[in-house]
Structures are given as structure tokens and as C-alpha cells.
Amino acid sequence: MYSQAEENYLKTIYALEREYGNEVSTNLIANKIKTKASSVTDMLKKLALKKLVIYKKYQGVYLTEPGRLTALRVIRKHRLWECFLVQKLNFKWDEVHDIAEQLEHVKSELLISKLDAFLRFPKLDPHGDPIPDEQGRIIKRQTMSIVEMKIGASGTLVGVKDSSETFLKYLNKKNLGLGDKVKVIDIEPYDNSYHIETKTHRLVITSNVAENLLIKNVKR
């Protein structure tokens, strides 16, 4: 059994490893969770003693296999609870992250197995993120962000890099959601904004928004 703080650190290191590579610096972790680097160092030493990470002073940290599996189990619980909140309790996709952050630390594996079965074994959460299975296996999808698409290319919106409440509410206002067919109509040279269209409307989004929208089955 690990504490909530330990699980949060492991989940954070896992996310940063995927974004920046295998060795993650103390400062990156501190910036991510908004705490002091000295506090991060103290926690990393504790995690290293439990053989969940390999920590090298002044070099960084990376997860061991037990650490990676623990992080994936926390992520699995988080994403299953998000599915439950949206599918069964009618929460919106921009309302579930903070609640799932609390529920992800439930220790009962039996409860999570039954939750998975109750939801009929979903593969993706409401934000399009893949859900790890009980062994920590996670599906890999071939996607690209809109900024990687050329004018005239089209595909299906299947996920978001940024699942913050602010960003999801922005997408709601723009009437953009998972499953929408999206086509790049034009790219503005001045500010790199993207003119896109769906089946129902056209709109202009910034390059930052385009970077955070994941598209599958792209046709050029």
C-alpha cells in the first residue's frame, strides 16, 4: 500500500517521462505539482527506498517496473471513474477530473474490477485517453494533432492533450467534441491560426488549441 502523495508522484513522473523522456528532473516535477524542489527530492528518496524509482542526484529520476505499474493502476482507476461519472451519473466531461482525482486512490482492486465490468470494459475515457488493463497494458493509437495536418486534410477528433476544465469548457463553447469530423480549410500565415470545419460549422482556432486536439484516420 502506498500513500496518496506517493501515488500522485508516481503518476506525475509517468506523465513527464512520456512527455520528456526517461529521466525526469526534480525541477520538472516541482513545476508540475507546484511545490519546492527540496520537497520533491525528499519524496524521491522515499520512493527510491521502496524501489519505485531510480533517483540520481543532479541527474533525475525514472520509474522502476513496480513504480510504472503502480502509476498505471492509479491512472486506470482515474479513467474508469471518469467513465462512470459521465456515463452513469451524467456529469459533463469538463466536470469529472477533480472528482476522479479523489476516487483514484481507492485501494480495493475488487471494486475496480467490478467497476470495469459494470462499465462493460471501456477502452477509452471521456477525454479519449486509453484505459490501462489490470496488468498495466495500454493500447497505443496512431493519432496526430491538428498542427501536424496540412490544408485539405481531414480526420476524426478522438482525444485532447489538455483535459483541464478550462480547455474542455472552451471546446464546449466552440461546439467541438470527440467523434467530430474535422477538416483543415486554411492556415493563417500571420499567427498560424487554423480555419477548420466540422459537419455543422466552421471556426478559427489558435495554434495552441490545434496542438491540443488529437485526430485519427487522417485523410490528406
PDB file of C-alpha atoms in Angstrom, residues 60-175:
ATOM      1  CA  GLY A  60      16.979  12.993 -12.450  1.00  0.00           C
ATOM      2  CA  VAL A  61      14.621  10.135 -11.740  1.00  0.00           C
ATOM      3  CA  TYR A  62      12.867   7.386 -13.634  1.00  0.00           C
ATOM      4  CA  LEU A  63      10.321   4.761 -12.692  1.00  0.00           C
ATOM      5  CA  THR A  64      11.206   1.158 -11.969  1.00  0.00           C
ATOM      6  CA  GLU A  65       8.846  -1.500 -13.284  1.00  0.00           C
ATOM      7  CA  PRO A  66       6.932  -1.669  -9.955  1.00  0.00           C
ATOM      8  CA  GLY A  67       6.722   2.133  -9.971  1.00  0.00           C
ATOM      9  CA  ARG A  68       5.420   2.197 -13.520  1.00  0.00           C
ATOM     10  CA  LEU A  69       2.787  -0.453 -12.774  1.00  0.00           C
ATOM     11  CA  THR A  70       1.656   1.433  -9.676  1.00  0.00           C
ATOM     12  CA  ALA A  71       1.305   4.654 -11.697  1.00  0.00           C
ATOM     13  CA  LEU A  72      -0.677   2.834 -14.391  1.00  0.00           C
ATOM     14  CA  ARG A  73      -3.035   1.315 -11.815  1.00  0.00           C
ATOM     15  CA  VAL A  74      -3.768   4.797 -10.448  1.00  0.00           C
ATOM     16  CA  ILE A  75      -4.344   6.082 -13.982  1.00  0.00           C
ATOM     17  CA  ARG A  76      -6.611   3.088 -14.686  1.00  0.00           C
ATOM     18  CA  LYS A  77      -8.763   3.894 -11.651  1.00  0.00           C
ATOM     19  CA  HIS A  78      -8.899   7.587 -12.538  1.00  0.00           C
ATOM     20  CA  ARG A  79     -10.086   6.953 -16.085  1.00  0.00           C
ATOM     21  CA  LEU A  80     -12.615   4.298 -15.106  1.00  0.00           C
ATOM     22  CA  TRP A  81     -14.131   6.642 -12.536  1.00  0.00           C
ATOM     23  CA  GLU A  82     -14.348   9.368 -15.187  1.00  0.00           C
ATOM     24  CA  CYS A  83     -16.265   6.933 -17.414  1.00  0.00           C
ATOM     25  CA  PHE A  84     -18.614   6.097 -14.545  1.00  0.00           C
ATOM     26  CA  LEU A  85     -19.260   9.753 -13.723  1.00  0.00           C
ATOM     27  CA  VAL A  86     -20.045  10.656 -17.341  1.00  0.00           C
ATOM     28  CA  GLN A  87     -21.908   7.512 -18.413  1.00  0.00           C
ATOM     29  CA  LYS A  88     -23.881   6.714 -15.261  1.00  0.00           C
ATOM     30  CA  LEU A  89     -24.172   9.970 -13.315  1.00  0.00           C
ATOM     31  CA  ASN A  90     -24.468  12.323 -16.303  1.00  0.00           C
ATOM     32  CA  PHE A  91     -21.541  14.549 -15.420  1.00  0.00           C
ATOM     33  CA  LYS A  92     -20.079  16.584 -18.276  1.00  0.00           C
ATOM     34  CA  TRP A  93     -16.569  15.776 -19.490  1.00  0.00           C
ATOM     35  CA  ASP A  94     -15.282  19.054 -18.035  1.00  0.00           C
ATOM     36  CA  GLU A  95     -16.613  18.239 -14.547  1.00  0.00           C
ATOM     37  CA  VAL A  96     -15.060  14.860 -13.770  1.00  0.00           C
ATOM     38  CA  HIS A  97     -11.289  15.314 -13.444  1.00  0.00           C
ATOM     39  CA  ASP A  98     -11.156  16.702  -9.897  1.00  0.00           C
ATOM     40  CA  ILE A  99     -13.658  14.131  -8.609  1.00  0.00           C
ATOM     41  CA  ALA A 100     -11.740  11.282 -10.240  1.00  0.00           C
ATOM     42  CA  GLU A 101      -8.555  12.633  -8.617  1.00  0.00           C
ATOM     43  CA  GLN A 102     -10.138  11.795  -5.272  1.00  0.00           C
ATOM     44  CA  LEU A 103     -11.612   8.444  -6.286  1.00  0.00           C
ATOM     45  CA  GLU A 104      -8.423   7.158  -7.945  1.00  0.00           C
ATOM     46  CA  HIS A 105      -6.866   6.419  -4.549  1.00  0.00           C
ATOM     47  CA  VAL A 106      -9.453   3.793  -3.553  1.00  0.00           C
ATOM     48  CA  LYS A 107      -7.435   0.716  -2.608  1.00  0.00           C
ATOM     49  CA  SER A 108      -9.892  -2.090  -3.394  1.00  0.00           C
ATOM     50  CA  GLU A 109      -8.823  -3.829  -6.605  1.00  0.00           C
ATOM     51  CA  LEU A 110     -12.002  -5.922  -6.426  1.00  0.00           C
ATOM     52  CA  LEU A 111     -14.100  -2.742  -6.570  1.00  0.00           C
ATOM     53  CA  ILE A 112     -12.179  -1.509  -9.617  1.00  0.00           C
ATOM     54  CA  SER A 113     -12.548  -4.874 -11.375  1.00  0.00           C
ATOM     55  CA  LYS A 114     -16.289  -4.808 -10.767  1.00  0.00           C
ATOM     56  CA  LEU A 115     -16.468  -1.175 -11.887  1.00  0.00           C
ATOM     57  CA  ASP A 116     -14.672  -2.120 -15.116  1.00  0.00           C
ATOM     58  CA  ALA A 117     -17.133  -4.964 -15.753  1.00  0.00           C
ATOM     59  CA  PHE A 118     -20.124  -2.765 -14.865  1.00  0.00           C
ATOM     60  CA  LEU A 119     -18.992  -0.262 -17.493  1.00  0.00           C
ATOM     61  CA  ARG A 120     -18.514  -3.135 -19.994  1.00  0.00           C
ATOM     62  CA  PHE A 121     -14.745  -2.815 -20.131  1.00  0.00           C
ATOM     63  CA  PRO A 122     -14.301   0.599 -21.780  1.00  0.00           C
ATOM     64  CA  LYS A 123     -11.085   1.147 -23.721  1.00  0.00           C
ATOM     65  CA  LEU A 124     -11.127   4.959 -23.619  1.00  0.00           C
ATOM     66  CA  ASP A 125     -12.111   7.550 -21.025  1.00  0.00           C
ATOM     67  CA  PRO A 126     -14.410  10.528 -21.798  1.00  0.00           C
ATOM     68  CA  HIS A 127     -11.403  12.566 -22.982  1.00  0.00           C
ATOM     69  CA  GLY A 128     -10.243   9.906 -25.418  1.00  0.00           C
ATOM     70  CA  ASP A 129      -7.366   8.638 -23.260  1.00  0.00           C
ATOM     71  CA  PRO A 130      -6.761   4.858 -23.309  1.00  0.00           C
ATOM     72  CA  ILE A 131      -7.535   2.966 -20.094  1.00  0.00           C
ATOM     73  CA  PRO A 132      -4.817   0.570 -18.865  1.00  0.00           C
ATOM     74  CA  ASP A 133      -5.967  -3.004 -18.176  1.00  0.00           C
ATOM     75  CA  GLU A 134      -5.401  -4.852 -14.884  1.00  0.00           C
ATOM     76  CA  GLN A 135      -1.869  -5.807 -15.957  1.00  0.00           C
ATOM     77  CA  GLY A 136      -0.980  -2.212 -16.836  1.00  0.00           C
ATOM     78  CA  ARG A 137      -1.153  -2.793 -20.574  1.00  0.00           C
ATOM     79  CA  ILE A 138      -2.292   0.248 -22.506  1.00  0.00           C
ATOM     80  CA  ILE A 139      -3.311   0.488 -26.132  1.00  0.00           C
ATOM     81  CA  LYS A 140      -1.321   2.690 -28.468  1.00  0.00           C
ATOM     82  CA  ARG A 141      -3.221   4.755 -31.004  1.00  0.00           C
ATOM     83  CA  GLN A 142      -1.962   6.377 -34.142  1.00  0.00           C
ATOM     84  CA  THR A 143      -3.042   9.988 -33.788  1.00  0.00           C
ATOM     85  CA  MET A 144      -1.728  13.410 -34.712  1.00  0.00           C
ATOM     86  CA  SER A 145      -2.515  16.903 -33.545  1.00  0.00           C
ATOM     87  CA  ILE A 146      -4.173  19.375 -35.899  1.00  0.00           C
ATOM     88  CA  VAL A 147      -0.899  21.320 -36.178  1.00  0.00           C
ATOM     89  CA  GLU A 148       0.573  18.291 -37.976  1.00  0.00           C
ATOM     90  CA  MET A 149      -2.171  18.340 -40.604  1.00  0.00           C
ATOM     91  CA  LYS A 150      -1.947  20.114 -43.927  1.00  0.00           C
ATOM     92  CA  ILE A 151      -4.604  22.229 -45.603  1.00  0.00           C
ATOM     93  CA  GLY A 152      -7.284  19.941 -47.019  1.00  0.00           C
ATOM     94  CA  ALA A 153      -6.565  17.094 -44.578  1.00  0.00           C
ATOM     95  CA  SER A 154      -9.440  15.704 -42.509  1.00  0.00           C
ATOM     96  CA  GLY A 155      -9.982  13.176 -39.748  1.00  0.00           C
ATOM     97  CA  THR A 156     -11.870  12.352 -36.573  1.00  0.00           C
ATOM     98  CA  LEU A 157     -11.345  14.160 -33.269  1.00  0.00           C
ATOM     99  CA  VAL A 158     -10.564  11.357 -30.805  1.00  0.00           C
ATOM    100  CA  GLY A 159      -8.755  12.982 -27.893  1.00  0.00           C
ATOM    101  CA  VAL A 160      -7.281  16.015 -26.185  1.00  0.00           C
ATOM    102  CA  LYS A 161      -3.825  16.569 -24.753  1.00  0.00           C
ATOM    103  CA  ASP A 162      -5.161  19.138 -22.311  1.00  0.00           C
ATOM    104  CA  SER A 163      -8.023  17.760 -20.210  1.00  0.00           C
ATOM    105  CA  SER A 164      -8.264  20.777 -17.904  1.00  0.00           C
ATOM    106  CA  GLU A 165     -11.701  22.131 -17.056  1.00  0.00           C
ATOM    107  CA  THR A 166     -10.848  25.451 -18.728  1.00  0.00           C
ATOM    108  CA  PHE A 167      -9.880  23.860 -22.048  1.00  0.00           C
ATOM    109  CA  LEU A 168     -12.850  21.486 -22.125  1.00  0.00           C
ATOM    110  CA  LYS A 169     -15.253  24.334 -21.419  1.00  0.00           C
ATOM    111  CA  TYR A 170     -13.633  26.236 -24.286  1.00  0.00           C
ATOM    112  CA  LEU A 171     -14.300  23.283 -26.612  1.00  0.00           C
ATOM    113  CA  ASN A 172     -17.911  23.168 -25.398  1.00  0.00           C
ATOM    114  CA  LYS A 173     -18.318  26.828 -26.356  1.00  0.00           C
ATOM    115  CA  LYS A 174     -16.839  26.097 -29.767  1.00  0.00           C
ATOM    116  CA  ASN A 175     -19.184  23.106 -30.143  1.00  0.00           C
TER     117      ASN A 175
END
